[in-house]
Each structure stands twice: as C-alpha cells, then as structure tokens.
XYZ file of C-alpha atoms in Angstrom:
502
model
C -25.394 -1.303 81.918
C -28.084 1.397 82.602
C -31.462 0.117 81.599
C -33.954 2.380 79.668
C -37.027 3.849 81.383
C -40.184 1.740 80.719
C -43.594 2.573 80.391
C -46.702 0.625 79.214
C -47.353 3.365 76.207
C -45.897 6.202 74.496
C -48.328 8.717 72.567
C -46.248 11.033 70.502
C -48.333 14.175 69.988
C -50.555 16.031 72.469
C -53.104 17.038 70.086
C -57.084 15.688 70.155
C -56.298 12.126 69.312
C -53.413 11.322 71.690
C -55.028 13.445 74.572
C -58.479 11.212 73.802
C -56.720 7.778 73.398
C -54.239 8.541 76.918
C -57.460 9.251 78.923
C -59.612 6.440 77.979
C -56.585 4.045 78.322
C -56.252 5.680 81.859
C -60.221 4.932 82.333
C -59.963 1.717 81.396
C -56.783 0.882 83.530
C -55.634 3.380 85.977
C -52.790 1.624 86.916
C -51.239 1.758 83.161
C -48.269 3.961 82.852
C -47.879 6.089 79.979
C -46.349 8.982 78.809
C -47.228 11.564 76.093
C -44.201 13.296 73.918
C -45.337 16.750 72.288
C -42.759 18.289 69.994
C -44.127 22.366 71.005
C -44.351 23.894 74.145
C -47.953 23.666 75.181
C -50.747 20.600 73.802
C -53.195 21.231 70.696
C -50.705 23.830 69.100
C -51.296 22.064 65.702
C -54.417 20.871 64.044
C -56.734 20.962 67.422
C -55.655 24.425 68.019
C -59.169 26.420 67.518
C -57.693 29.003 64.849
C -56.354 25.829 63.044
C -59.940 24.261 62.296
C -63.499 25.074 61.871
C -65.010 24.020 65.415
C -67.643 22.584 63.879
C -68.827 19.495 66.297
C -69.144 17.447 62.803
C -72.658 15.595 63.022
C -73.928 15.185 58.991
C -76.557 17.868 59.691
C -74.996 20.548 57.379
C -72.157 19.127 55.352
C -73.719 18.509 52.035
C -70.374 16.053 51.037
C -71.455 13.870 53.579
C -74.717 13.450 51.459
C -73.546 12.055 47.894
C -75.921 12.270 45.296
C -75.922 9.816 42.289
C -75.982 9.923 38.736
C -80.110 9.078 39.066
C -80.714 11.899 41.327
C -81.020 9.733 44.616
C -79.407 10.814 47.713
C -77.069 8.612 50.034
C -77.550 9.248 53.694
C -75.324 6.546 55.256
C -72.261 8.510 55.925
C -74.169 11.145 57.570
C -75.886 8.900 60.081
C -72.795 7.000 60.872
C -71.060 10.408 61.542
C -73.963 12.032 63.497
C -73.805 8.929 65.588
C -70.164 8.903 65.869
C -70.730 12.283 66.989
C -73.186 11.027 69.635
C -70.547 8.246 71.186
C -68.022 11.459 71.726
C -70.676 13.139 73.502
C -71.127 10.322 75.480
C -67.474 10.575 76.323
C -67.548 14.256 77.432
C -70.246 14.084 79.445
C -68.918 11.054 81.226
C -65.754 13.105 81.859
C -67.607 15.939 83.170
C -69.093 14.186 86.073
C -65.095 14.038 87.266
C -63.615 16.528 89.601
C -60.286 16.915 87.735
C -62.144 17.504 84.157
C -63.725 21.300 84.541
C -66.876 22.423 82.918
C -67.920 21.838 79.076
C -68.858 25.706 78.608
C -65.210 26.073 77.787
C -65.056 23.877 75.082
C -68.318 23.070 73.749
C -71.418 25.747 72.459
C -74.822 25.485 71.118
C -74.534 26.820 67.335
C -77.086 26.053 64.341
C -75.886 24.131 61.825
C -77.509 25.199 58.511
C -77.054 24.416 54.828
C -77.449 26.967 52.015
C -78.018 26.098 48.279
C -78.355 28.306 44.972
C -79.927 27.403 41.845
C -82.427 25.185 40.518
C -80.585 22.168 40.841
C -78.958 23.146 44.581
C -82.411 23.341 45.518
C -83.715 20.050 44.047
C -80.748 18.165 45.764
C -81.240 20.079 49.157
C -85.030 19.150 49.140
C -83.958 15.291 48.497
C -81.557 15.514 51.077
C -83.914 16.866 53.325
C -86.791 14.526 52.899
C -84.151 11.702 53.250
C -82.429 12.551 56.111
C -86.057 14.201 58.176
C -87.056 10.413 57.976
C -83.878 9.118 59.971
C -84.447 10.008 63.950
C -81.096 11.640 64.301
C -82.312 14.188 61.886
C -86.024 14.383 63.055
C -85.413 18.340 64.325
C -84.103 19.420 60.773
C -86.510 22.077 59.079
C -86.220 23.156 55.119
C -87.389 26.268 53.586
C -87.457 28.186 50.144
C -88.698 31.425 51.859
C -86.673 33.938 51.968
C -88.496 35.822 54.932
C -87.711 32.512 56.750
C -84.478 32.559 55.590
C -83.625 36.037 56.702
C -84.582 35.091 60.274
C -82.214 32.239 60.061
C -78.941 33.966 58.492
C -79.834 37.793 58.517
C -76.393 38.535 57.463
C -76.841 36.700 54.337
C -80.251 37.490 52.392
C -79.792 41.680 52.158
C -78.520 42.544 49.024
C -79.384 39.302 46.917
C -81.253 39.708 43.381
C -85.221 39.631 43.713
C -85.414 36.379 41.432
C -82.347 34.488 42.760
C -83.724 30.542 43.578
C -82.198 29.716 47.065
C -82.987 27.017 49.892
C -81.370 26.050 53.105
C -82.068 23.663 56.059
C -81.467 24.476 60.023
C -80.790 21.847 62.897
C -80.980 24.469 65.915
C -79.030 21.534 68.203
C -75.957 21.911 66.047
C -72.267 22.686 68.059
C -69.031 24.529 67.882
C -66.454 23.025 69.281
C -63.292 24.533 70.791
C -60.964 21.060 70.547
C -58.051 23.559 71.791
C -59.291 23.672 75.129
C -60.856 20.390 75.093
C -57.193 18.922 74.230
C -55.936 20.930 76.915
C -58.543 19.736 79.851
C -58.328 16.057 78.578
C -54.063 16.512 79.393
C -55.162 18.493 82.780
C -57.426 15.688 83.529
C -55.036 12.845 82.657
C -51.521 14.514 84.476
C -54.243 14.629 87.623
C -53.727 11.330 88.122
C -50.170 8.980 89.113
C -48.465 7.661 86.085
C -49.397 9.729 83.724
C -46.997 12.492 82.051
C -46.992 14.686 79.442
C -43.399 16.188 78.352
C -43.562 19.196 76.106
C -39.955 20.611 73.620
C -40.104 16.514 72.648
C -38.516 15.415 69.487
C -39.134 11.425 69.118
C -36.077 10.465 66.642
C -36.124 6.938 66.691
C -38.580 3.737 66.746
C -36.995 -0.042 67.371
C -39.002 -2.943 67.881
C -37.636 -4.894 70.777
C -38.620 -7.938 72.378
C -41.361 -6.589 74.670
C -42.785 -4.024 72.024
C -40.648 -0.795 71.048
C -37.710 1.618 72.196
C -38.191 5.420 71.363
C -35.629 7.638 71.010
C -36.727 11.150 72.646
C -34.979 13.877 72.238
C -35.300 17.417 74.544
C -35.292 20.303 71.672
C -34.044 22.782 74.139
C -31.315 20.923 75.824
C -30.404 18.613 73.315
C -30.353 15.665 75.528
C -31.433 12.388 74.397
C -33.307 9.471 76.485
C -34.858 5.840 75.676
C -37.804 4.625 76.387
C -39.454 1.578 76.047
C -43.156 0.791 75.735
C -45.499 -2.103 74.759
C -47.572 -0.111 72.347
C -46.741 2.839 70.877
C -49.429 5.466 69.246
C -48.247 7.796 66.502
C -51.103 10.803 66.767
C -48.620 13.778 66.025
C -50.728 15.028 62.888
C -48.601 15.644 59.841
C -45.722 14.377 61.488
C -47.484 10.824 62.160
C -46.368 9.589 58.511
C -42.292 9.895 58.710
C -42.437 8.336 62.297
C -44.614 5.291 60.789
C -42.564 5.037 58.194
C -39.605 5.087 60.347
C -41.183 2.175 62.301
C -40.635 0.076 59.296
C -43.533 -2.133 60.118
C -44.919 -3.657 56.725
C -48.620 -2.087 57.170
C -46.971 1.180 56.246
C -45.751 0.525 53.355
C -46.818 2.265 50.377
C -48.655 5.076 52.225
C -47.616 8.586 51.119
C -48.637 12.083 52.303
C -49.848 14.840 50.083
C -50.064 18.539 52.272
C -52.440 20.822 52.150
C -52.652 23.957 54.009
C -55.693 25.890 54.065
C -56.880 29.898 55.095
C -59.518 31.595 56.443
C -60.786 34.858 56.179
C -61.768 36.086 59.786
C -64.334 38.902 61.286
C -63.902 40.027 64.951
C -66.274 43.145 64.292
C -69.120 42.795 67.104
C -71.476 44.889 65.056
C -71.163 42.242 61.957
C -70.560 39.162 64.344
C -74.044 39.614 66.045
C -76.040 39.091 63.356
C -74.950 35.649 62.458
C -75.336 32.910 64.940
C -74.806 29.901 62.787
C -72.888 27.362 60.702
C -73.566 27.608 57.241
C -72.150 25.197 54.835
C -72.946 25.337 51.141
C -71.789 22.914 47.772
C -68.118 23.430 46.619
C -67.860 24.500 43.257
C -67.493 22.085 40.239
C -64.941 20.393 40.263
C -63.519 21.755 43.411
C -62.418 18.691 46.223
C -64.509 18.040 48.841
C -62.459 19.979 51.206
C -63.043 23.064 49.565
C -66.897 23.406 50.613
C -67.592 26.837 51.304
C -68.711 27.742 54.897
C -69.556 30.555 57.238
C -69.349 29.656 60.673
C -69.851 31.311 64.218
C -66.770 30.554 66.406
C -66.976 30.909 69.725
C -63.141 31.114 71.359
C -62.123 31.637 74.924
C -65.871 33.349 75.441
C -65.549 35.163 72.261
C -67.587 35.035 69.010
C -66.095 35.443 65.813
C -66.398 34.816 62.388
C -64.981 32.464 60.068
C -65.121 32.488 56.252
C -63.510 29.661 54.095
C -61.811 27.451 53.384
C -59.574 28.476 51.036
C -56.979 26.019 50.131
C -53.118 26.614 50.078
C -50.459 24.294 48.824
C -46.527 24.492 51.034
C -44.577 20.964 51.662
C -44.429 21.185 55.041
C -46.569 18.725 56.740
C -46.815 20.700 59.819
C -47.882 24.310 60.477
C -44.706 24.489 62.524
C -42.730 22.309 60.073
C -40.156 21.955 57.439
C -40.375 22.453 53.630
C -38.272 19.014 53.409
C -41.412 17.330 54.559
C -42.698 16.139 51.608
C -39.534 15.456 49.894
C -38.097 13.570 52.542
C -41.203 11.408 53.026
C -40.628 9.818 49.581
C -39.538 6.526 49.702
C -39.259 3.353 47.320
C -42.549 1.735 47.964
C -44.546 5.143 47.931
C -42.902 6.988 45.081
C -45.292 5.093 42.700
C -48.704 5.803 44.463
C -46.962 9.351 44.610
C -46.565 10.048 40.892
C -49.943 8.259 39.970
C -51.661 10.739 42.671
C -49.919 13.339 40.664
C -50.676 12.509 37.271
C -54.255 11.506 37.981
C -54.977 14.639 39.984
C -53.793 17.669 38.235
C -57.045 19.109 38.608
C -56.594 19.016 42.022
C -53.008 20.316 41.906
C -54.049 23.548 39.552
C -57.008 24.328 42.028
C -53.872 24.379 44.690
C -52.361 26.766 43.009
C -54.863 28.861 42.003
C -56.109 28.992 45.724
C -52.787 29.997 46.352
C -52.703 33.091 43.573
C -55.863 34.416 44.726
C -55.877 38.362 45.674
C -57.778 39.453 48.406
C -60.567 40.853 46.483
C -60.860 37.381 44.838
C -61.174 35.600 48.019
C -63.755 38.504 49.109
C -65.855 37.748 45.799
C -66.686 34.206 47.089
C -67.184 35.422 50.706
C -70.166 37.658 48.960
C -71.625 34.520 47.348
C -72.672 33.894 50.985
C -72.649 37.598 52.350
C -73.520 39.847 49.494
C -72.496 43.334 51.642
C -69.930 41.972 53.050
C -67.128 44.956 53.652
C -63.579 44.135 52.487
C -61.919 46.453 56.119
C -64.088 43.714 58.472
C -62.332 40.453 57.004
C -58.529 39.571 57.726
C -56.612 36.401 56.286
C -56.112 33.696 59.101
C -53.353 30.704 58.490
C -55.287 27.625 59.136
C -53.733 24.390 60.140
C -51.946 21.703 58.005
C -53.871 18.461 56.625
C -51.602 15.887 55.045
C -54.093 13.761 52.782
C -53.194 10.242 52.453
C -52.142 8.755 49.371
C -52.279 4.703 49.566
C -52.064 2.277 46.599
C -54.371 1.364 44.365
C -54.527 -1.824 42.614
C -56.194 0.192 39.183
C -54.606 3.301 39.733
C -51.575 2.732 41.493
C -52.489 5.514 43.946
C -55.233 7.304 44.952
C -56.046 10.320 47.031
C -57.959 9.896 50.076
C -59.802 12.601 52.242
C -60.624 11.453 55.597
C -58.767 9.577 57.874
C -57.040 6.281 57.893
C -55.928 3.843 61.310
C -53.235 1.700 60.301
C -51.857 -0.333 63.186
C -49.208 -3.033 63.006
C -49.790 -7.013 62.845
C -49.361 -7.239 66.509
C -51.148 -4.373 67.822
C -48.171 -2.740 69.362
C -48.003 0.493 67.115
C -50.466 2.718 65.549
C -50.800 5.562 63.848
C -53.333 8.119 62.758
C -53.191 9.505 59.385
C -55.384 12.181 57.254
C -58.120 14.868 58.198
C -61.504 15.558 58.259
C -64.025 14.764 59.935
C -61.174 14.082 62.478
C -61.416 15.738 65.758
C -65.411 15.580 66.206
C -65.120 11.584 65.790
C -61.879 11.572 67.410
C -63.788 9.338 70.371
C -64.963 6.644 67.826
C -61.935 6.461 66.243
C -59.998 5.812 69.443
C -62.184 3.301 70.424
C -61.492 1.142 66.953
C -57.613 1.603 67.912
C -57.927 -0.462 71.192
C -60.554 -2.715 70.121
C -57.986 -3.670 67.089
C -55.033 -3.367 69.124
C -56.043 -4.688 72.678
C -59.019 -6.980 71.615
C -58.471 -9.623 74.590
C -58.966 -6.669 77.044
C -62.106 -4.796 75.389
C -63.583 -8.408 75.370
C -62.872 -9.121 79.117
C -61.314 -6.776 81.630
C -62.487 -3.598 80.275
C -65.581 -4.431 78.758
C -68.016 -3.547 82.121
C -66.372 -0.267 82.193
C -66.345 0.349 78.154
C -70.400 0.051 78.812
C -70.311 2.298 81.809
C -68.878 5.364 79.684
C -70.460 4.161 76.267
C -74.074 3.166 76.665
C -74.896 2.499 73.107
C -72.509 2.523 70.111
C -72.680 3.807 66.488
C -74.565 0.732 64.746
C -77.253 0.466 67.839
C -77.594 4.199 67.925
C -78.214 4.436 64.339
C -81.483 2.347 64.144
C -82.806 2.511 67.955
C -84.654 5.730 67.573
C -86.059 5.092 71.242
C -82.288 4.668 72.812
C -81.042 7.481 70.760
C -83.040 10.247 72.112
C -82.762 9.195 75.312
C -78.991 9.545 75.447
C -78.624 12.827 73.117
C -81.313 14.332 75.320
C -78.865 13.768 78.639
C -76.009 14.351 76.777
C -76.945 17.736 75.866
C -77.989 18.677 79.239
C -74.885 17.428 80.818
C -72.970 19.040 78.680
C -75.051 22.281 79.132
C -75.870 22.779 75.435
C -79.823 23.111 76.837
C -81.122 24.621 79.882
C -82.898 22.235 81.886
C -85.893 23.541 81.681
C -87.160 23.813 78.829
C -85.509 20.786 77.620
C -87.407 18.326 80.506
C -90.812 20.253 79.651
C -91.067 18.943 76.112
C -90.182 15.585 76.673
C -92.740 15.785 80.045
C-alpha cells in the first residue's frame, strides 16, 4: 500500500496570514517541512490583493471606531493603543526580514502616508478633542496634532476644504508617520522568500477537499483544479488561513471548537480615482465617523493608495451583500455553511441585526449619484467623471453562539484552535492584515507552547525585541524600536530622523 506524502505543516490559502505564519515557522525551525496550497493561480488573490482592502497600516492613529465613546462622554483608548503596538510588532518582523538577501525591498510594500481623522458638527468636534487629549498623552501617539483651524486643515487636506459652507464646524487630527501598505506585494515577497528555502513549497490551483484526523495529525486531501488529480498529504499541523473559505474547511475538520460558528458575508465597493491632477492634491488617509446606526465597517475614508509605485485615491467602503465567501467563490457558500450546530446563532443574528440587513440592502441599491453624494461630504467639489466603482474583497464576519442572545455578529478576527494544537483556523476580518504578525505569534504560542518557551525562545527574542505589553508601557523602548524600524523600512530619511534624536 502506497504511503501518503508527509510534511510537518500544511497551510491552506496563500494570503498574508499563511505567508506570515509559514515564514515565521521557517525562521524558528529551518528544518521544518511545509507546504502552502492555494486555490487561485497566484498568491494574495483574495483579501490580500491591494485593491481588495484599504491598505491602511492600521495603527489606531485615525480610525475613530477604535476609540469608542461611553455614555458619560469619556473616550476609551485601550483598543487603539493595543492595535498600535501590534502594528509595531509587524514592523519588527518586516524590518528583520529586510536584512535578508532573499526578501527584497520594503519600498515595494510600505510607504509613508499621513493618517488623519476628520469630524463635522459640535458633537464630532467635542469627541475628537477628547480623543486627542487622551491619546496624545500616550507615547505611541505623542506626535499627533489637533486643529479646528480651517487654514491649517486646507494645508493638511487641500482637496477636502474648498466648497465647504463658511460656518461649518469641523476639526481634524493628523499623524505624519502613518503608512499605506500593499499587502499583496508583501504577501508575494514573503512567499518568494519562503520558497528560496529548502522543504518549503507553494502550490497553486489546488483545492482542499478533505480533512481527516490520523494518529499523528491530519490527512489533507488536495485536488488539482486543472487536471482533477487528487493526492493525500499527512501533516502534523494544519493552518486554515483561507479567508472566507476558512469556515467551511473548519467545519469539515469536525473539531469540537468549530461547533456553533457561522459566517455572514459582506462585500465592499470603493470609488476609485486615478486622475493625476486630483490625486496629487491628497496625500493622506482621512477617516471620519460612520453615519448614525451604521455598522463599524462602514466608517468612510478617503485614502491615498500606492500600488506598484502609482498613486490613486480610494473612497468608501460601500458595503454590499452576496452569499459568496470569497470574491471568486460560489453563491452556494452561505447556504452550504449552515449546520445543525450554527443555525440557531445564525437565525438569532438575522433577527437581532435587521438594521444591518436593511443597511446592506440599501447600500447595494445605491445609485452612482448617491455614492458620489457621500464622497462630497469629504470632497465637496468631486466630479463624477473622475471616479469609477471598484469591487473590494469579501469579508466573512463571524457569527458565534451567545448564551444571552443566541448568537452574535462579531467584527474582528478570531483564532480557533483544536485542543491538541494540531489544527488552527483564522476567521473574521479587520484590522486583519496589519496585525497578522501578532495573530500568528499568538497562534504559535497556543499550538506550539513547549517550543515557544524552549528551543524557539532565543530566536523569537531576536526577531521581536519587545512585544505588545512592553511597548504599551515602556515609552523609551517604544521610541527606540519605532525609530529603528522606520529607518530599516525606509519610511524616513536617515539624516532627518537621526538629527531629531541627536
């Protein structure tokens, strides 16, 4: 009887998550044997593709939904601080890799773009001011500037100020050292670096058709979508990092921890402008507040995007609804994901989120004129002929059991791992890609606890001089590492940066 091929690790999906985890594991154990399998014919074809996400290096600098305001008016900055330090951990990893000859230049995937928050009306201004005062006192946000001066705002965002009513009440904050990240290029650079090492393969046009437990881990059935040929691979550890497709695969594994999870697919659309005359007047990512009653993923923002050296502007997102779990998926994805164990939570979410469902339907039904109307709240003089509609990637928001409500819809990411640590899956969406490194470190700690405390500890300390908790509290160390990483990722010019710290 023929034996199956055997590897240490199989990673499903060639997006930012799998690419990061594979490279991390290979750095920690160069002898590890791993295989990445991807359904599409290239890496980063779904959510990691640069036009399928906003490309914001999420660091809590401008995203107002990361600093919620309580009923008593106070602003909670915990989440923004945590996301900021997670992004710094990502930068530590990328900085470490840029020193390797097989990794390539950071200039191809990360560019400096200021992050701004912009608000309108007295309530908005009062919230932004409180947010600024609280964040500004924290070392991670010490460089943040605040203004209610319209002339100053016209310098910061020249496209957005002309054409506004003279009596309009507005305010803005700015952090110069924000970033735009091309997660598609980053993913492909990680995959290329990975395959330059022995015993690391990335195989495209492959569909995972089965997951079965065996005595040493899992047997993964893989089908070639072009030839129809199938093969079985035995792996000690399996990671399901296939974006929206991770949920059906997690269900197929049958692990106890997968029970009760459902998925709610939300698609997105952007308005995109490539007119260089318009693009050159906006060098920022400007986030505002979601309209009252809208879900958090509808926070409008006008972004500079740098894709393959060319600048464009994106405005949105406009939410949409489809039953597909992937942009290139099937309309049967949602109905096929219904199980006895998750139908309760899914129906509860449908019942308790009628406003969200109505919102999504109204977004889908919008005319181009209505979409331009929301753009003009940001950019009053926008011309229709400069903008076109671009379909973004699919996000599958998580539905999970809830003892009180039956089921809740969760925005964010969730790591699900089997008790024995032999299989893990990543579900959910934002701030996803920016904090991938932290999420994958958490996965490694959960699934390989002995090794992270033992043989891998020294290497982890070398790659990551400081983790999130330390960065949140140690201002001097935060500033030192932030400066070093910004230099090695070429986000600042060496001379100006070193002089300011002299």
